[in-house]
Amino acid sequence: QVQLVESGGGLVQPGGSLTLSCAASGRTFGDYALGWFRQAPGKEREFVASVNWYGSDTNYDDAVKGRFTISRDNAKDIVTLQMDSLEPEDTAVYYCAADKAFYGSRWPLGTLEIWGQGTLVTVSS
């Protein structure tokens, strides 16, 4: 199966931007749909955005719609999350996950088996 490694997290001021990357290795990247998720302190992990195998279908949680953009490059085996107009409420550990099925915005977090290690995003002045 594919292995995932996130990068790009850090400290950013409110209103700023950050780009997260998730690099894949192992099996064929194009066989997997990808999702970004986040977990804030004391809260459950939640869906943020997803993209299908070809990059032609994307879904976003309402909290990030219009501010975040997910994209993938199957030639480079990477999926990115461009985050603009960041708010303190976006502070969380961000994870990418992969699955051979595409779930739109309803990913079964409890049963996903392929996760990255996470990258911390802190939005604070």
Tab-separated table of N, CA and C in Angstrom:
chain	number	residue	atom	x	y	z
A	1	GLN	N	0.825	-1.182	0.000
A	1	GLN	CA	0.000	0.000	0.000
A	1	GLN	C	0.873	1.250	0.000
A	2	VAL	N	0.259	2.404	-0.226
A	2	VAL	CA	0.992	3.655	-0.300
A	2	VAL	C	1.320	4.152	1.102
A	3	GLN	N	2.468	4.825	1.232
A	3	GLN	CA	2.855	5.485	2.481
A	3	GLN	C	2.801	6.995	2.266
A	4	LEU	N	2.417	7.720	3.314
A	4	LEU	CA	2.198	9.159	3.197
A	4	LEU	C	3.041	9.932	4.206
A	5	VAL	N	3.595	11.060	3.764
A	5	VAL	CA	4.370	11.926	4.645
A	5	VAL	C	3.949	13.372	4.396
A	6	GLU	N	3.426	14.021	5.438
A	6	GLU	CA	3.008	15.412	5.333
A	6	GLU	C	4.161	16.346	5.661
A	7	SER	N	4.083	17.558	5.126
A	7	SER	CA	5.039	18.607	5.444
A	7	SER	C	4.374	19.953	5.193
A	8	GLY	N	5.009	21.016	5.692
A	8	GLY	CA	4.543	22.358	5.409
A	8	GLY	C	3.856	23.066	6.553
A	9	GLY	N	3.657	22.379	7.659
A	9	GLY	CA	3.014	23.028	8.798
A	9	GLY	C	3.908	24.081	9.429
A	10	GLY	N	3.322	24.873	10.319
A	10	GLY	CA	4.093	25.906	10.990
A	10	GLY	C	3.198	26.923	11.649
A	11	LEU	N	3.809	28.017	12.066
A	11	LEU	CA	3.100	29.115	12.721
A	11	LEU	C	2.816	30.212	11.698
A	12	VAL	N	1.580	30.660	11.650
A	12	VAL	CA	1.192	31.709	10.713
A	12	VAL	C	0.223	32.648	11.419
A	13	GLN	N	0.256	33.916	11.030
A	13	GLN	CA	-0.652	34.896	11.624
A	13	GLN	C	-2.039	34.774	11.018
A	14	PRO	N	-3.051	35.187	11.751
A	14	PRO	CA	-4.408	35.200	11.177
A	14	PRO	C	-4.436	35.996	9.887
A	15	GLY	N	-5.145	35.460	8.905
A	15	GLY	CA	-5.200	36.071	7.591
A	15	GLY	C	-4.105	35.610	6.649
A	16	GLY	N	-3.150	34.881	7.171
A	16	GLY	CA	-2.032	34.416	6.364
A	16	GLY	C	-2.348	33.154	5.588
A	17	SER	N	-1.327	32.662	4.894
A	17	SER	CA	-1.470	31.482	4.050
A	17	SER	C	-0.392	30.459	4.382
A	18	LEU	N	-0.713	29.217	4.067
A	18	LEU	CA	0.222	28.119	4.264
A	18	LEU	C	-0.123	27.034	3.263
A	19	THR	N	0.885	26.339	2.781
A	19	THR	CA	0.654	25.234	1.863
A	19	THR	C	1.178	23.939	2.480
A	20	LEU	N	0.294	22.984	2.637
A	20	LEU	CA	0.668	21.667	3.133
A	20	LEU	C	0.865	20.718	1.955
A	21	SER	N	1.828	19.834	2.103
A	21	SER	CA	2.078	18.819	1.083
A	21	SER	C	2.014	17.440	1.707
A	22	CYS	N	1.587	16.493	0.909
A	22	CYS	CA	1.543	15.093	1.337
A	22	CYS	C	2.180	14.280	0.213
A	23	ALA	N	3.354	13.749	0.487
A	23	ALA	CA	4.084	12.974	-0.508
A	23	ALA	C	3.840	11.491	-0.290
A	24	ALA	N	3.622	10.801	-1.385
A	24	ALA	CA	3.313	9.374	-1.310
A	24	ALA	C	4.440	8.544	-1.882
A	25	SER	N	4.587	7.350	-1.349
A	25	SER	CA	5.551	6.393	-1.874
A	25	SER	C	4.948	5.007	-1.764
A	26	GLY	N	5.476	4.106	-2.527
A	26	GLY	CA	4.964	2.749	-2.471
A	26	GLY	C	4.148	2.411	-3.692
A	27	ARG	N	2.916	2.002	-3.474
A	27	ARG	CA	2.084	1.560	-4.565
A	27	ARG	C	1.648	2.720	-5.456
A	28	THR	N	0.935	2.442	-6.514
A	28	THR	CA	0.556	3.431	-7.499
A	28	THR	C	-0.322	4.512	-6.888
A	29	PHE	N	0.201	5.726	-6.900
A	29	PHE	CA	-0.483	6.870	-6.288
A	29	PHE	C	-1.841	7.116	-6.930
A	30	GLY	N	-1.905	6.946	-8.225
A	30	GLY	CA	-3.138	7.218	-8.947
A	30	GLY	C	-4.280	6.264	-8.634
A	31	ASP	N	-4.012	5.180	-7.923
A	31	ASP	CA	-5.059	4.238	-7.532
A	31	ASP	C	-5.836	4.712	-6.311
A	32	TYR	N	-5.371	5.797	-5.682
A	32	TYR	CA	-5.921	6.226	-4.404
A	32	TYR	C	-6.563	7.603	-4.491
A	33	ALA	N	-7.719	7.714	-3.866
A	33	ALA	CA	-8.276	9.021	-3.565
A	33	ALA	C	-7.603	9.524	-2.287
A	34	LEU	N	-7.505	10.847	-2.150
A	34	LEU	CA	-6.801	11.448	-1.026
A	34	LEU	C	-7.696	12.409	-0.266
A	35	GLY	N	-7.477	12.454	1.017
A	35	GLY	CA	-8.210	13.388	1.849
A	35	GLY	C	-7.296	14.079	2.838
A	36	TRP	N	-7.663	15.304	3.204
A	36	TRP	CA	-7.007	16.023	4.296
A	36	TRP	C	-7.985	16.091	5.467
A	37	PHE	N	-7.446	15.892	6.651
A	37	PHE	CA	-8.231	15.902	7.881
A	37	PHE	C	-7.458	16.697	8.917
A	38	ARG	N	-8.131	17.104	9.980
A	38	ARG	CA	-7.431	17.835	11.024
A	38	ARG	C	-8.004	17.483	12.384
A	39	GLN	N	-7.151	17.640	13.376
A	39	GLN	CA	-7.567	17.378	14.750
A	39	GLN	C	-7.034	18.481	15.634
A	40	ALA	N	-7.965	19.258	16.171
A	40	ALA	CA	-7.617	20.324	17.094
A	40	ALA	C	-7.496	19.757	18.501
A	41	PRO	N	-6.774	20.444	19.386
A	41	PRO	CA	-6.622	19.950	20.763
A	41	PRO	C	-7.973	19.722	21.428
A	42	GLY	N	-8.139	18.545	21.965
A	42	GLY	CA	-9.367	18.233	22.677
A	42	GLY	C	-10.566	17.919	21.803
A	43	LYS	N	-10.352	17.844	20.503
A	43	LYS	CA	-11.465	17.587	19.583
A	43	LYS	C	-11.195	16.335	18.758
A	44	GLU	N	-12.238	15.838	18.140
A	44	GLU	CA	-12.100	14.673	17.286
A	44	GLU	C	-11.526	15.079	15.928
A	45	ARG	N	-10.928	14.130	15.264
A	45	ARG	CA	-10.423	14.361	13.916
A	45	ARG	C	-11.600	14.597	12.980
A	46	GLU	N	-11.436	15.563	12.079
A	46	GLU	CA	-12.537	15.914	11.193
A	46	GLU	C	-12.068	16.064	9.755
A	47	PHE	N	-13.009	15.885	8.859
A	47	PHE	CA	-12.748	16.035	7.426
A	47	PHE	C	-12.492	17.489	7.071
A	48	VAL	N	-11.530	17.717	6.157
A	48	VAL	CA	-11.251	19.060	5.663
A	48	VAL	C	-11.519	19.150	4.159
A	49	ALA	N	-10.877	18.267	3.387
A	49	ALA	CA	-11.007	18.326	1.929
A	49	ALA	C	-10.602	16.981	1.338
A	50	SER	N	-11.082	16.718	0.124
A	50	SER	CA	-10.706	15.477	-0.549
A	50	SER	C	-10.644	15.681	-2.048
A	51	VAL	N	-9.941	14.779	-2.704
A	51	VAL	CA	-9.807	14.828	-4.157
A	51	VAL	C	-9.837	13.402	-4.692
A	52	ASN	N	-10.470	13.220	-5.842
A	52	ASN	CA	-10.566	11.871	-6.395
A	52	ASN	C	-9.270	11.463	-7.096
A	53	TRP	N	-9.274	10.306	-7.726
A	53	TRP	CA	-8.055	9.724	-8.273
A	53	TRP	C	-7.439	10.589	-9.365
A	54	TYR	N	-8.273	11.311	-10.097
A	54	TYR	CA	-7.799	12.059	-11.260
A	54	TYR	C	-7.624	13.547	-10.978
A	55	GLY	N	-8.083	13.988	-9.813
A	55	GLY	CA	-8.055	15.412	-9.513
A	55	GLY	C	-9.227	16.171	-10.082
A	56	SER	N	-10.214	15.472	-10.608
A	56	SER	CA	-11.340	16.119	-11.276
A	56	SER	C	-12.521	16.392	-10.363
A	57	ASP	N	-12.506	15.851	-9.172
A	57	ASP	CA	-13.608	16.044	-8.223
A	57	ASP	C	-13.016	16.355	-6.848
A	58	THR	N	-13.428	17.467	-6.282
A	58	THR	CA	-12.959	17.872	-4.962
A	58	THR	C	-14.136	18.180	-4.057
A	59	ASN	N	-13.938	17.988	-2.772
A	59	ASN	CA	-14.953	18.289	-1.778
A	59	ASN	C	-14.307	19.009	-0.605
A	60	TYR	N	-15.077	19.884	0.042
A	60	TYR	CA	-14.565	20.666	1.161
A	60	TYR	C	-15.582	20.718	2.284
A	61	ASP	N	-15.074	20.760	3.501
A	61	ASP	CA	-15.948	21.053	4.625
A	61	ASP	C	-16.388	22.512	4.514
A	62	ASP	N	-17.579	22.797	4.985
A	62	ASP	CA	-18.106	24.157	4.878
A	62	ASP	C	-17.211	25.173	5.586
A	63	ALA	N	-16.514	24.742	6.635
A	63	ALA	CA	-15.687	25.669	7.407
A	63	ALA	C	-14.485	26.186	6.622
A	64	VAL	N	-14.083	25.462	5.576
A	64	VAL	CA	-12.888	25.862	4.830
A	64	VAL	C	-13.206	26.206	3.376
A	65	LYS	N	-14.430	25.984	2.961
A	65	LYS	CA	-14.805	26.226	1.562
A	65	LYS	C	-14.549	27.679	1.196
A	66	GLY	N	-13.889	27.881	0.069
A	66	GLY	CA	-13.553	29.227	-0.383
A	66	GLY	C	-12.232	29.738	0.140
A	67	ARG	N	-11.651	29.041	1.126
A	67	ARG	CA	-10.359	29.460	1.692
A	67	ARG	C	-9.255	28.438	1.406
A	68	PHE	N	-9.623	27.156	1.366
A	68	PHE	CA	-8.655	26.081	1.153
A	68	PHE	C	-8.854	25.493	-0.243
A	69	THR	N	-7.747	25.029	-0.830
A	69	THR	CA	-7.803	24.379	-2.137
A	69	THR	C	-6.953	23.119	-2.115
A	70	ILE	N	-7.567	22.012	-2.476
A	70	ILE	CA	-6.843	20.747	-2.556
A	70	ILE	C	-6.528	20.448	-4.015
A	71	SER	N	-5.352	19.911	-4.246
A	71	SER	CA	-4.972	19.519	-5.599
A	71	SER	C	-3.989	18.362	-5.525
A	72	ARG	N	-3.821	17.667	-6.635
A	72	ARG	CA	-2.891	16.554	-6.655
A	72	ARG	C	-2.118	16.551	-7.963
A	73	ASP	N	-0.921	16.008	-7.904
A	73	ASP	CA	-0.078	15.856	-9.082
A	73	ASP	C	0.325	14.389	-9.147
A	74	ASN	N	-0.321	13.634	-9.998
A	74	ASN	CA	-0.068	12.197	-10.065
A	74	ASN	C	1.296	11.869	-10.671
A	75	ALA	N	1.884	12.811	-11.374
A	75	ALA	CA	3.225	12.586	-11.912
A	75	ALA	C	4.280	12.682	-10.820
A	76	LYS	N	3.984	13.487	-9.779
A	76	LYS	CA	4.938	13.688	-8.695
A	76	LYS	C	4.532	12.962	-7.417
A	77	ASP	N	3.369	12.277	-7.448
A	77	ASP	CA	2.875	11.538	-6.285
A	77	ASP	C	2.725	12.450	-5.069
A	78	ILE	N	2.039	13.569	-5.263
A	78	ILE	CA	1.897	14.514	-4.179
A	78	ILE	C	0.498	15.140	-4.211
A	79	VAL	N	-0.032	15.409	-3.044
A	79	VAL	CA	-1.286	16.143	-2.913
A	79	VAL	C	-1.017	17.343	-2.008
A	80	THR	N	-1.549	18.482	-2.368
A	80	THR	CA	-1.310	19.694	-1.597
A	80	THR	C	-2.628	20.279	-1.084
A	81	LEU	N	-2.502	21.047	-0.027
A	81	LEU	CA	-3.633	21.778	0.532
A	81	LEU	C	-3.179	23.228	0.686
A	82	GLN	N	-3.665	24.083	-0.181
A	82	GLN	CA	-3.379	25.509	-0.097
A	82	GLN	C	-4.388	26.130	0.854
A	83	MET	N	-3.884	26.753	1.898
A	83	MET	CA	-4.756	27.321	2.929
A	83	MET	C	-4.561	28.837	2.965
A	84	ASP	N	-5.606	29.554	2.649
A	84	ASP	CA	-5.580	31.019	2.647
A	84	ASP	C	-6.543	31.560	3.693
A	85	SER	N	-6.363	32.825	4.030
A	85	SER	CA	-7.247	33.496	4.998
A	85	SER	C	-7.386	32.670	6.269
A	86	LEU	N	-6.267	32.219	6.782
A	86	LEU	CA	-6.289	31.330	7.947
A	86	LEU	C	-6.821	32.042	9.177
A	87	GLU	N	-7.519	31.266	9.987
A	87	GLU	CA	-8.145	31.760	11.213
A	87	GLU	C	-7.611	30.961	12.393
A	88	PRO	N	-7.647	31.542	13.589
A	88	PRO	CA	-7.184	30.779	14.769
A	88	PRO	C	-7.889	29.424	14.900
A	89	GLU	N	-9.127	29.359	14.448
A	89	GLU	CA	-9.890	28.112	14.532
A	89	GLU	C	-9.334	27.022	13.606
A	90	ASP	N	-8.445	27.383	12.712
A	90	ASP	CA	-7.822	26.396	11.822
A	90	ASP	C	-6.633	25.706	12.490
A	91	THR	N	-6.272	26.140	13.680
A	91	THR	CA	-5.161	25.528	14.406
A	91	THR	C	-5.467	24.066	14.694
A	92	ALA	N	-4.576	23.185	14.254
A	92	ALA	CA	-4.797	21.745	14.409
A	92	ALA	C	-3.595	20.996	13.847
A	93	VAL	N	-3.561	19.716	14.131
A	93	VAL	CA	-2.654	18.821	13.409
A	93	VAL	C	-3.394	18.363	12.163
A	94	TYR	N	-2.760	18.527	11.021
A	94	TYR	CA	-3.365	18.164	9.743
A	94	TYR	C	-2.776	16.851	9.251
A	95	TYR	N	-3.667	15.968	8.822
A	95	TYR	CA	-3.279	14.654	8.345
A	95	TYR	C	-3.796	14.449	6.918
A	96	CYS	N	-3.028	13.724	6.133
A	96	CYS	CA	-3.577	13.242	4.872
A	96	CYS	C	-3.841	11.751	4.994
A	97	ALA	N	-4.787	11.289	4.234
A	97	ALA	CA	-5.161	9.879	4.237
A	97	ALA	C	-5.487	9.451	2.822
A	98	ALA	N	-5.336	8.167	2.558
A	98	ALA	CA	-5.579	7.631	1.229
A	98	ALA	C	-6.483	6.418	1.308
A	99	ASP	N	-7.277	6.257	0.270
A	99	ASP	CA	-8.128	5.074	0.176
A	99	ASP	C	-8.424	4.821	-1.297
A	100	LYS	N	-8.625	3.576	-1.653
A	100	LYS	CA	-8.936	3.280	-3.050
A	100	LYS	C	-10.340	3.716	-3.432
A	101	ALA	N	-11.190	3.931	-2.470
A	101	ALA	CA	-12.522	4.459	-2.723
A	101	ALA	C	-12.519	5.967	-2.517
A	102	PHE	N	-13.422	6.652	-3.210
A	102	PHE	CA	-13.580	8.100	-3.034
A	102	PHE	C	-14.904	8.354	-2.345
A	103	TYR	N	-14.851	9.043	-1.229
A	103	TYR	CA	-16.024	9.207	-0.389
A	103	TYR	C	-16.608	10.614	-0.423
A	104	GLY	N	-16.111	11.454	-1.278
A	104	GLY	CA	-16.613	12.821	-1.305
A	104	GLY	C	-16.270	13.539	-0.023
A	105	SER	N	-17.283	13.953	0.724
A	105	SER	CA	-17.059	14.618	2.002
A	105	SER	C	-17.390	13.714	3.184
A	106	ARG	N	-17.717	12.455	2.916
A	106	ARG	CA	-18.138	11.533	3.975
A	106	ARG	C	-17.152	10.390	4.138
A	107	TRP	N	-15.938	10.711	4.497
A	107	TRP	CA	-14.911	9.694	4.655
A	107	TRP	C	-15.110	8.976	5.989
A	108	PRO	N	-14.998	7.667	5.964
A	108	PRO	CA	-15.160	6.874	7.191
A	108	PRO	C	-13.878	6.890	8.018
A	109	LEU	N	-13.689	7.939	8.815
A	109	LEU	CA	-12.426	8.124	9.521
A	109	LEU	C	-12.057	6.914	10.362
A	110	GLY	N	-13.039	6.278	10.930
A	110	GLY	CA	-12.759	5.172	11.831
A	110	GLY	C	-12.207	3.936	11.157
A	111	THR	N	-12.372	3.846	9.832
A	111	THR	CA	-11.928	2.630	9.151
A	111	THR	C	-10.796	2.872	8.156
A	112	LEU	N	-10.395	4.136	7.990
A	112	LEU	CA	-9.283	4.401	7.072
A	112	LEU	C	-7.998	3.812	7.633
A	113	GLU	N	-7.224	3.187	6.779
A	113	GLU	CA	-6.013	2.490	7.227
A	113	GLU	C	-4.724	3.202	6.861
A	114	ILE	N	-4.754	4.101	5.895
A	114	ILE	CA	-3.521	4.734	5.405
A	114	ILE	C	-3.523	6.205	5.803
A	115	TRP	N	-2.654	6.552	6.729
A	115	TRP	CA	-2.552	7.908	7.253
A	115	TRP	C	-1.103	8.354	7.238
A	116	GLY	N	-0.897	9.659	7.099
A	116	GLY	CA	0.400	10.231	7.355
A	116	GLY	C	0.572	10.475	8.841
A	117	GLN	N	1.739	11.026	9.202
A	117	GLN	CA	2.052	11.229	10.627
A	117	GLN	C	1.492	12.538	11.163
A	118	GLY	N	1.068	13.423	10.255
A	118	GLY	CA	0.497	14.698	10.667
A	118	GLY	C	1.509	15.829	10.668
A	119	THR	N	1.000	17.038	10.469
A	119	THR	CA	1.828	18.242	10.533
A	119	THR	C	1.034	19.320	11.249
A	120	LEU	N	1.672	20.019	12.183
A	120	LEU	CA	0.982	20.978	13.041
A	120	LEU	C	0.884	22.340	12.367
A	121	VAL	N	-0.317	22.872	12.359
A	121	VAL	CA	-0.571	24.231	11.880
A	121	VAL	C	-1.076	25.052	13.052
A	122	THR	N	-0.404	26.149	13.331
A	122	THR	CA	-0.799	27.039	14.412
A	122	THR	C	-1.059	28.421	13.830
A	123	VAL	N	-2.270	28.912	14.030
A	123	VAL	CA	-2.652	30.237	13.541
A	123	VAL	C	-2.804	31.135	14.759
A	124	SER	N	-1.877	32.062	14.906
A	124	SER	CA	-1.866	32.906	16.096
A	124	SER	C	-1.067	34.167	15.824
A	125	SER	N	-1.481	35.237	16.486
A	125	SER	CA	-0.731	36.486	16.373
A	125	SER	C	0.277	36.606	17.502
